[in-house]
mmCIF file of C-alpha atoms in Angstrom:
data_model
loop_
_atom_site.group_PDB
_atom_site.id
_atom_site.type_symbol
_atom_site.label_atom_id
_atom_site.label_comp_id
_atom_site.label_asym_id
_atom_site.label_seq_id
_atom_site.Cartn_x
_atom_site.Cartn_y
_atom_site.Cartn_z
ATOM 1 C CA MET E 102 2.982 -8.297 25.305
ATOM 2 C CA ALA E 103 2.915 -5.054 24.360
ATOM 3 C CA GLU E 104 -0.615 -3.321 23.907
ATOM 4 C CA ILE E 105 -1.396 -1.178 21.649
ATOM 5 C CA ARG E 106 -4.144 1.472 22.001
ATOM 6 C CA LYS E 107 -3.412 4.431 19.858
ATOM 7 C CA VAL E 108 -2.125 4.137 16.635
ATOM 8 C CA GLY E 109 -0.274 6.633 14.547
ATOM 9 C CA VAL E 110 -0.312 6.439 10.943
ATOM 10 C CA LEU E 111 2.233 8.708 8.623
ATOM 11 C CA GLY E 112 0.895 9.764 5.248
ATOM 12 C CA CYS E 113 -3.009 9.841 4.819
ATOM 13 C CA GLY E 114 -2.827 9.451 1.150
ATOM 14 C CA LEU E 115 -4.057 6.175 -1.298
ATOM 15 C CA MET E 116 -3.192 3.718 1.668
ATOM 16 C CA GLY E 117 -3.006 5.990 4.268
ATOM 17 C CA HIS E 118 -6.375 6.741 4.858
ATOM 18 C CA GLY E 119 -7.610 3.263 4.845
ATOM 19 C CA ILE E 120 -5.641 2.250 7.158
ATOM 20 C CA THR E 121 -6.353 5.146 9.208
ATOM 21 C CA GLN E 122 -10.136 4.723 8.939
ATOM 22 C CA ILE E 123 -9.914 0.729 9.717
ATOM 23 C CA ALA E 124 -7.692 1.569 12.378
ATOM 24 C CA ALA E 125 -10.195 3.545 13.404
ATOM 25 C CA GLN E 126 -13.174 1.341 13.343
ATOM 26 C CA ALA E 127 -11.620 -1.204 14.904
ATOM 27 C CA GLY E 128 -11.679 1.347 18.291
ATOM 28 C CA TYR E 129 -7.990 2.302 18.241
ATOM 29 C CA GLU E 130 -7.111 6.061 18.965
ATOM 30 C CA VAL E 131 -5.251 6.812 15.345
ATOM 31 C CA VAL E 132 -3.331 10.080 14.598
ATOM 32 C CA VAL E 133 -2.226 10.191 10.979
ATOM 33 C CA ARG E 134 0.190 12.429 9.731
ATOM 34 C CA GLU E 135 0.715 14.516 6.290
ATOM 35 C CA VAL E 136 3.394 16.646 4.461
ATOM 36 C CA ASP E 137 0.802 19.959 4.110
ATOM 37 C CA ASP E 138 -2.720 21.058 5.129
ATOM 38 C CA ALA E 139 -3.974 20.508 1.589
ATOM 39 C CA ALA E 140 -3.017 16.605 1.443
ATOM 40 C CA LEU E 141 -4.162 16.173 4.891
ATOM 41 C CA ALA E 142 -7.986 17.228 3.788
ATOM 42 C CA LYS E 143 -7.514 15.509 0.770
ATOM 43 C CA GLY E 144 -7.364 11.953 2.943
ATOM 44 C CA LEU E 145 -9.528 13.122 5.704
ATOM 45 C CA ALA E 146 -12.384 13.735 2.920
ATOM 46 C CA LYS E 147 -12.261 10.207 1.473
ATOM 47 C CA ILE E 148 -12.749 8.649 4.850
ATOM 48 C CA GLU E 149 -15.335 10.949 5.603
ATOM 49 C CA LYS E 150 -16.976 9.809 2.278
ATOM 50 C CA GLN E 151 -16.571 6.420 2.886
ATOM 51 C CA LEU E 152 -17.998 6.599 6.338
ATOM 52 C CA GLY E 153 -20.714 8.900 4.696
ATOM 53 C CA ARG E 154 -21.605 5.767 2.069
ATOM 54 C CA ALA E 155 -21.673 2.998 5.146
ATOM 55 C CA VAL E 156 -24.426 5.225 6.742
ATOM 56 C CA GLU E 157 -26.191 5.425 3.976
ATOM 57 C CA LYS E 158 -26.438 1.882 2.869
ATOM 58 C CA GLY E 159 -27.396 0.889 6.299
ATOM 59 C CA ARG E 160 -23.740 -1.006 6.977
ATOM 60 C CA SER E 161 -22.950 1.721 9.537
ATOM 61 C CA SER E 162 -25.503 4.380 12.034
ATOM 62 C CA GLU E 163 -24.660 8.097 12.592
ATOM 63 C CA ALA E 164 -23.362 7.155 15.711
ATOM 64 C CA ASP E 165 -20.988 4.485 14.717
ATOM 65 C CA ALA E 166 -19.791 7.030 12.311
ATOM 66 C CA ASN E 167 -19.603 9.687 14.531
ATOM 67 C CA ALA E 168 -17.298 7.767 16.845
ATOM 68 C CA VAL E 169 -14.785 6.671 14.024
ATOM 69 C CA ARG E 170 -14.462 10.273 13.231
ATOM 70 C CA ALA E 171 -13.804 11.738 17.357
ATOM 71 C CA ARG E 172 -11.101 8.370 17.171
ATOM 72 C CA ILE E 173 -9.411 10.265 14.208
ATOM 73 C CA GLU E 174 -7.022 13.102 14.530
ATOM 74 C CA GLY E 175 -4.938 14.694 11.148
ATOM 75 C CA THR E 176 -1.536 16.264 12.355
ATOM 76 C CA THR E 177 1.114 17.533 9.776
ATOM 77 C CA GLU E 178 3.327 17.442 12.903
ATOM 78 C CA TYR E 179 5.078 14.785 13.729
ATOM 79 C CA ALA E 180 5.111 15.539 17.725
ATOM 80 C CA ALA E 181 1.301 14.268 17.604
ATOM 81 C CA LEU E 182 2.827 10.550 17.217
ATOM 82 C CA ALA E 183 4.451 11.199 20.606
ATOM 83 C CA GLY E 184 2.160 9.214 22.644
ATOM 84 C CA CYS E 185 1.290 6.184 19.734
ATOM 85 C CA ASP E 186 2.447 2.707 20.939
ATOM 86 C CA LEU E 187 2.490 1.682 17.035
ATOM 87 C CA VAL E 188 3.238 3.670 14.132
ATOM 88 C CA VAL E 189 2.609 3.037 10.579
ATOM 89 C CA GLU E 190 4.270 4.270 7.398
ATOM 90 C CA ALA E 191 2.457 4.867 4.330
ATOM 91 C CA ILE E 192 3.803 7.546 2.204
ATOM 92 C CA THR E 193 5.581 7.643 -0.930
ATOM 93 C CA GLU E 194 7.659 4.439 -2.140
ATOM 94 C CA ASP E 195 11.108 6.075 -2.213
ATOM 95 C CA LEU E 196 13.939 4.859 0.456
ATOM 96 C CA ALA E 197 15.269 7.728 0.480
ATOM 97 C CA LEU E 198 12.357 9.836 2.268
ATOM 98 C CA LYS E 199 11.047 7.160 4.043
ATOM 99 C CA LEU E 200 14.521 7.070 5.845
ATOM 100 C CA GLU E 201 14.197 10.751 6.316
ATOM 101 C CA MET E 202 11.045 11.029 7.906
ATOM 102 C CA TRP E 203 12.395 7.996 10.788
ATOM 103 C CA LYS E 204 14.865 9.486 11.564
ATOM 104 C CA ILE E 205 12.526 11.985 13.003
ATOM 105 C CA VAL E 206 10.053 9.940 14.042
ATOM 106 C CA ASP E 207 12.367 7.897 16.003
ATOM 107 C CA GLY E 208 13.657 10.598 17.963
ATOM 108 C CA ILE E 209 9.779 11.339 19.227
ATOM 109 C CA VAL E 210 7.903 8.693 19.867
ATOM 110 C CA GLU E 211 8.757 6.391 22.725
ATOM 111 C CA PRO E 212 11.287 3.587 22.423
ATOM 112 C CA GLU E 213 8.933 0.705 23.522
ATOM 113 C CA ALA E 214 6.735 1.580 20.563
ATOM 114 C CA PHE E 215 6.512 -0.402 17.611
ATOM 115 C CA PHE E 216 6.664 0.806 14.325
ATOM 116 C CA ALA E 217 5.901 -0.854 10.935
ATOM 117 C CA THR E 218 6.037 0.123 7.061
ATOM 118 C CA ASN E 219 3.447 -0.691 4.321
ATOM 119 C CA THR E 220 5.924 -0.768 1.582
ATOM 120 C CA SER E 221 4.899 -3.293 -1.132
ATOM 121 C CA SER E 222 8.781 -4.176 -2.233
ATOM 122 C CA LEU E 223 11.714 -2.289 -0.452
ATOM 123 C CA PRO E 224 13.694 -4.244 2.157
ATOM 124 C CA VAL E 225 12.290 -3.810 5.343
ATOM 125 C CA ILE E 226 15.730 -4.013 6.943
ATOM 126 C CA SER E 227 16.759 -1.213 5.696
ATOM 127 C CA GLN E 228 13.923 0.729 7.572
ATOM 128 C CA ALA E 229 14.271 -0.900 10.519
ATOM 129 C CA ALA E 230 18.543 -0.265 10.624
ATOM 130 C CA ALA E 231 17.733 3.372 10.419
ATOM 131 C CA THR E 232 15.699 3.449 13.318
ATOM 132 C CA SER E 233 17.144 2.738 17.262
ATOM 133 C CA ARG E 234 14.642 0.243 17.578
ATOM 134 C CA PRO E 235 15.099 -2.819 14.495
ATOM 135 C CA GLU E 236 13.776 -5.421 16.729
ATOM 136 C CA ARG E 237 10.668 -3.607 16.814
ATOM 137 C CA PHE E 238 10.030 -2.676 13.782
ATOM 138 C CA LEU E 239 8.583 -4.931 11.157
ATOM 139 C CA GLY E 240 6.383 -4.752 7.412
ATOM 140 C CA LEU E 241 2.746 -4.460 7.466
ATOM 141 C CA HIS E 242 2.001 -4.627 3.729
ATOM 142 C CA PHE E 243 -2.426 -3.802 3.296
ATOM 143 C CA PHE E 244 -3.696 -4.078 -0.114
ATOM 144 C CA ASN E 245 -5.779 -1.519 -1.824
ATOM 145 C CA PRO E 246 -8.152 -0.314 -0.918
ATOM 146 C CA ALA E 247 -7.369 -1.099 3.011
ATOM 147 C CA GLN E 248 -11.202 -0.646 3.980
ATOM 148 C CA VAL E 249 -12.200 -3.765 1.347
ATOM 149 C CA MET E 250 -9.535 -5.998 0.789
ATOM 150 C CA LYS E 251 -9.127 -8.928 3.429
ATOM 151 C CA LEU E 252 -4.967 -10.037 3.133
ATOM 152 C CA LEU E 253 -2.381 -8.316 5.688
ATOM 153 C CA GLU E 254 0.755 -9.432 5.076
ATOM 154 C CA VAL E 255 3.309 -9.406 8.252
ATOM 155 C CA VAL E 256 6.854 -9.244 7.618
ATOM 156 C CA ARG E 257 9.648 -10.210 9.315
ATOM 157 C CA CYS E 258 12.970 -8.831 8.922
ATOM 158 C CA ILE E 259 16.311 -10.255 10.218
ATOM 159 C CA THR E 260 15.786 -7.844 13.263
ATOM 160 C CA THR E 261 12.202 -8.441 13.749
ATOM 161 C CA SER E 262 11.559 -9.854 17.364
ATOM 162 C CA GLU E 263 8.807 -12.577 17.981
ATOM 163 C CA GLU E 264 7.199 -9.605 19.855
ATOM 164 C CA ALA E 265 7.005 -7.392 17.319
ATOM 165 C CA ILE E 266 5.560 -10.134 14.686
ATOM 166 C CA GLU E 267 2.722 -11.271 17.159
ATOM 167 C CA VAL E 268 1.811 -7.137 18.059
ATOM 168 C CA GLY E 269 1.635 -7.550 14.380
ATOM 169 C CA MET E 270 -1.049 -10.382 14.032
ATOM 170 C CA GLN E 271 -3.068 -9.219 16.848
ATOM 171 C CA PHE E 272 -3.141 -5.578 15.208
ATOM 172 C CA GLY E 273 -4.098 -7.005 11.958
ATOM 173 C CA ALA E 274 -6.877 -9.760 13.686
ATOM 174 C CA ARG E 275 -8.258 -6.884 15.312
ATOM 175 C CA LEU E 276 -8.621 -4.923 12.119
ATOM 176 C CA GLY E 277 -10.510 -8.008 10.537
ATOM 177 C CA LYS E 278 -7.960 -8.847 8.069
ATOM 178 C CA LEU E 279 -6.467 -12.489 7.335
ATOM 179 C CA THR E 280 -2.617 -11.980 8.476
ATOM 180 C CA VAL E 281 -0.397 -14.429 6.568
ATOM 181 C CA PRO E 282 3.474 -14.092 7.909
ATOM 182 C CA THR E 283 6.011 -14.001 5.376
ATOM 183 C CA LYS E 284 9.416 -13.055 5.087
ATOM 184 C CA ASP E 285 11.615 -9.807 4.197
ATOM 185 C CA ARG E 286 11.827 -10.845 0.558
ATOM 186 C CA ALA E 287 11.389 -8.310 -2.120
ATOM 187 C CA GLY E 288 7.775 -8.440 -3.088
ATOM 188 C CA PHE E 289 6.723 -10.541 -0.190
ATOM 189 C CA ILE E 290 3.887 -13.274 -1.122
ATOM 190 C CA VAL E 291 1.738 -11.920 -3.334
ATOM 191 C CA ASN E 292 3.221 -9.303 -5.626
ATOM 192 C CA ARG E 293 6.138 -11.721 -6.167
ATOM 193 C CA LEU E 294 3.517 -13.931 -7.800
ATOM 194 C CA LEU E 295 1.456 -11.138 -8.523
ATOM 195 C CA VAL E 296 3.899 -8.531 -10.985
ATOM 196 C CA PRO E 297 4.958 -11.023 -13.388
ATOM 197 C CA TYR E 298 1.615 -12.232 -13.881
ATOM 198 C CA MET E 299 0.576 -8.237 -14.931
ATOM 199 C CA LEU E 300 4.001 -7.892 -17.239
ATOM 200 C CA ASP E 301 3.171 -10.812 -18.999
ATOM 201 C CA GLY E 302 -0.248 -9.463 -19.904
ATOM 202 C CA MET E 303 1.874 -6.160 -21.062
ATOM 203 C CA ARG E 304 3.954 -8.526 -22.943
ATOM 204 C CA ALA E 305 0.871 -10.768 -24.533
ATOM 205 C CA TYR E 306 -0.208 -7.187 -25.647
ATOM 206 C CA GLU E 307 3.214 -5.934 -27.281
ATOM 207 C CA GLU E 308 3.284 -9.367 -28.718
ATOM 208 C CA GLY E 309 -0.007 -8.711 -30.633
ATOM 209 C CA VAL E 310 -1.856 -12.227 -28.686
ATOM 210 C CA GLY E 311 -5.179 -10.021 -28.234
ATOM 211 C CA SER E 312 -6.331 -6.270 -27.557
ATOM 212 C CA ILE E 313 -6.214 -4.519 -24.143
ATOM 213 C CA ALA E 314 -9.589 -5.482 -23.609
ATOM 214 C CA GLN E 315 -9.662 -9.148 -24.754
ATOM 215 C CA ILE E 316 -6.610 -9.929 -22.447
ATOM 216 C CA ASP E 317 -8.409 -8.756 -19.711
ATOM 217 C CA ALA E 318 -11.594 -10.451 -20.603
ATOM 218 C CA ALA E 319 -10.170 -14.066 -21.362
ATOM 219 C CA MET E 320 -8.403 -13.889 -17.595
ATOM 220 C CA MET E 321 -11.557 -12.529 -16.249
ATOM 221 C CA ALA E 322 -13.966 -15.207 -17.784
ATOM 222 C CA GLY E 323 -10.893 -18.013 -17.814
ATOM 223 C CA ALA E 324 -9.293 -17.906 -14.199
ATOM 224 C CA GLY E 325 -12.205 -16.135 -12.537
ATOM 225 C CA HIS E 326 -10.342 -13.005 -12.081
ATOM 226 C CA PRO E 327 -12.340 -9.560 -10.620
ATOM 227 C CA MET E 328 -10.406 -7.552 -13.079
ATOM 228 C CA GLY E 329 -8.265 -8.629 -15.678
ATOM 229 C CA PRO E 330 -3.997 -7.912 -15.537
ATOM 230 C CA LEU E 331 -4.050 -4.646 -17.466
ATOM 231 C CA THR E 332 -7.229 -3.264 -15.527
ATOM 232 C CA LEU E 333 -5.284 -3.960 -12.547
ATOM 233 C CA SER E 334 -2.319 -2.506 -13.684
ATOM 234 C CA ASP E 335 -4.015 0.986 -13.975
ATOM 235 C CA PHE E 336 -5.818 0.685 -10.659
ATOM 236 C CA ILE E 337 -2.522 -0.733 -8.909
ATOM 237 C CA GLY E 338 -0.643 2.716 -10.784
ATOM 238 C CA LEU E 339 1.519 2.096 -13.438
ATOM 239 C CA ASP E 340 4.437 3.880 -11.484
ATOM 240 C CA THR E 341 3.877 1.859 -8.050
ATOM 241 C CA LEU E 342 4.177 -1.009 -10.860
ATOM 242 C CA GLY E 343 7.335 -0.047 -11.870
ATOM 243 C CA ALA E 344 9.026 1.035 -8.691
ATOM 244 C CA ILE E 345 8.365 -2.935 -8.012
ATOM 245 C CA CYS E 346 9.640 -4.097 -11.226
ATOM 246 C CA ASP E 347 12.605 -2.247 -10.344
ATOM 247 C CA VAL E 348 13.103 -3.568 -6.949
ATOM 248 C CA MET E 349 12.575 -7.311 -7.894
ATOM 249 C CA PHE E 350 14.517 -7.325 -10.556
ATOM 250 C CA ASP E 351 17.816 -6.058 -8.114
ATOM 251 C CA GLU E 352 16.959 -8.841 -6.227
ATOM 252 C CA PHE E 353 16.426 -11.735 -8.243
ATOM 253 C CA ARG E 354 17.803 -10.607 -11.516
ATOM 254 C CA GLU E 355 15.365 -12.152 -13.851
ATOM 255 C CA ARG E 356 13.606 -11.469 -16.754
ATOM 256 C CA ARG E 357 9.983 -11.548 -15.647
ATOM 257 C CA PHE E 358 10.183 -9.008 -12.802
ATOM 258 C CA ALA E 359 12.052 -6.577 -15.975
ATOM 259 C CA GLN E 360 9.914 -3.986 -16.863
ATOM 260 C CA PRO E 361 8.538 -4.515 -20.264
ATOM 261 C CA PRO E 362 9.419 -1.510 -22.775
ATOM 262 C CA MET E 363 5.966 -0.943 -23.258
ATOM 263 C CA LEU E 364 5.966 -0.211 -19.483
ATOM 264 C CA ARG E 365 9.032 2.145 -19.946
ATOM 265 C CA LYS E 366 6.875 3.974 -22.421
ATOM 266 C CA MET E 367 4.152 4.702 -20.631
ATOM 267 C CA LEU E 368 5.787 6.142 -17.462
ATOM 268 C CA ALA E 369 7.799 7.991 -19.785
ATOM 269 C CA ALA E 370 4.614 9.550 -20.954
ATOM 270 C CA ARG E 371 3.758 9.908 -17.286
ATOM 271 C CA TRP E 372 0.525 7.390 -18.185
ATOM 272 C CA TYR E 373 0.502 6.309 -15.017
ATOM 273 C CA GLY E 374 -3.286 4.937 -14.705
ATOM 274 C CA ARG E 375 -6.648 5.762 -13.099
ATOM 275 C CA LYS E 376 -4.646 8.476 -10.811
ATOM 276 C CA SER E 377 -3.464 10.238 -14.012
ATOM 277 C CA GLY E 378 -6.610 9.301 -16.077
ATOM 278 C CA ILE E 379 -4.737 7.426 -18.732
ATOM 279 C CA GLY E 380 -2.976 4.157 -18.673
ATOM 280 C CA PHE E 381 -3.823 0.624 -20.589
ATOM 281 C CA TYR E 382 -7.555 2.537 -20.305
ATOM 282 C CA ASP E 383 -8.357 6.662 -21.042
ATOM 283 C CA TYR E 384 -10.737 7.198 -18.130
ATOM 284 C CA SER E 385 -11.969 10.890 -19.486
ATOM 285 C CA GLY E 386 -14.954 9.904 -20.351
ATOM 286 C CA THR E 387 -17.999 8.131 -18.581
ATOM 287 C CA GLU E 388 -16.592 4.860 -19.358
ATOM 288 C CA PRO E 389 -13.364 3.624 -19.556
ATOM 289 C CA VAL E 390 -11.833 2.895 -23.181
ATOM 290 C CA GLN E 391 -8.779 1.353 -24.170
ATOM 291 C CA ASN E 392 -5.983 4.055 -24.525
ATOM 292 C CA PRO E 393 -5.801 4.767 -28.460
ATOM 293 C CA GLY E 394 -1.864 5.799 -28.082
ATOM 294 C CA LEU E 395 -1.002 2.575 -27.219
ATOM 295 C CA ALA E 396 -2.328 1.210 -30.969
ATOM 296 C CA ALA E 397 0.331 3.251 -32.919
#
């Protein structure tokens, strides 16, 4: 089986910077590409903050942190990915943008290299078929934050070879992840079960079952969840959740995957959750409070 020595990461944002960090911590040489210097600097600063915090708390030595830093190369040039054995895509959930990106990368990276998408909802086959190596293409669905969350869904589409799946499984194991293979169906395993739960939390609020805080508190105390469905929605990002809903509804045509009216209105208002400072909660103060605009 092919040996992975150098990993490319496309995108250094919400997911990309975490994937970059854990790959470098696992001993891989990593090249992370962003669209411009500002976006790259922002992502690398998040990695630096995480590494510094680990040293402060005694979870890592300064020497280890320096070794991780030395294994990370940031770039705005696709050409820097040429020597990678595995390239993981972690850009925005826009299929057209992903396909445009893969066409460029496919012509730069050696034919023997493997490609993977971190998509949380889009069909893996749609991206695989846009490359010259569909048999070497798979899904590697990390969860946010990638530095903490243990699960990695390894997604097989209809063209993915056994070798590619084994590469994905071994890569995830070296990162310290619990690797779970799954098929190329919208939402894979976790989002197929989790998204309807979050949407039902929104519908429960719409129907007056409880307040935002009450619904969240009930699920935390009654089901042992670390955060309630509405807090979780804000954490994931309501724009990301809305995009996942659309893909899943298009595939399954079931009401439980459709955007509730409240979510559509919040997206129209550009209330995306934590990333925008307001969602089901207002994050502008020292502590989150229920968004007063939703009580109208």
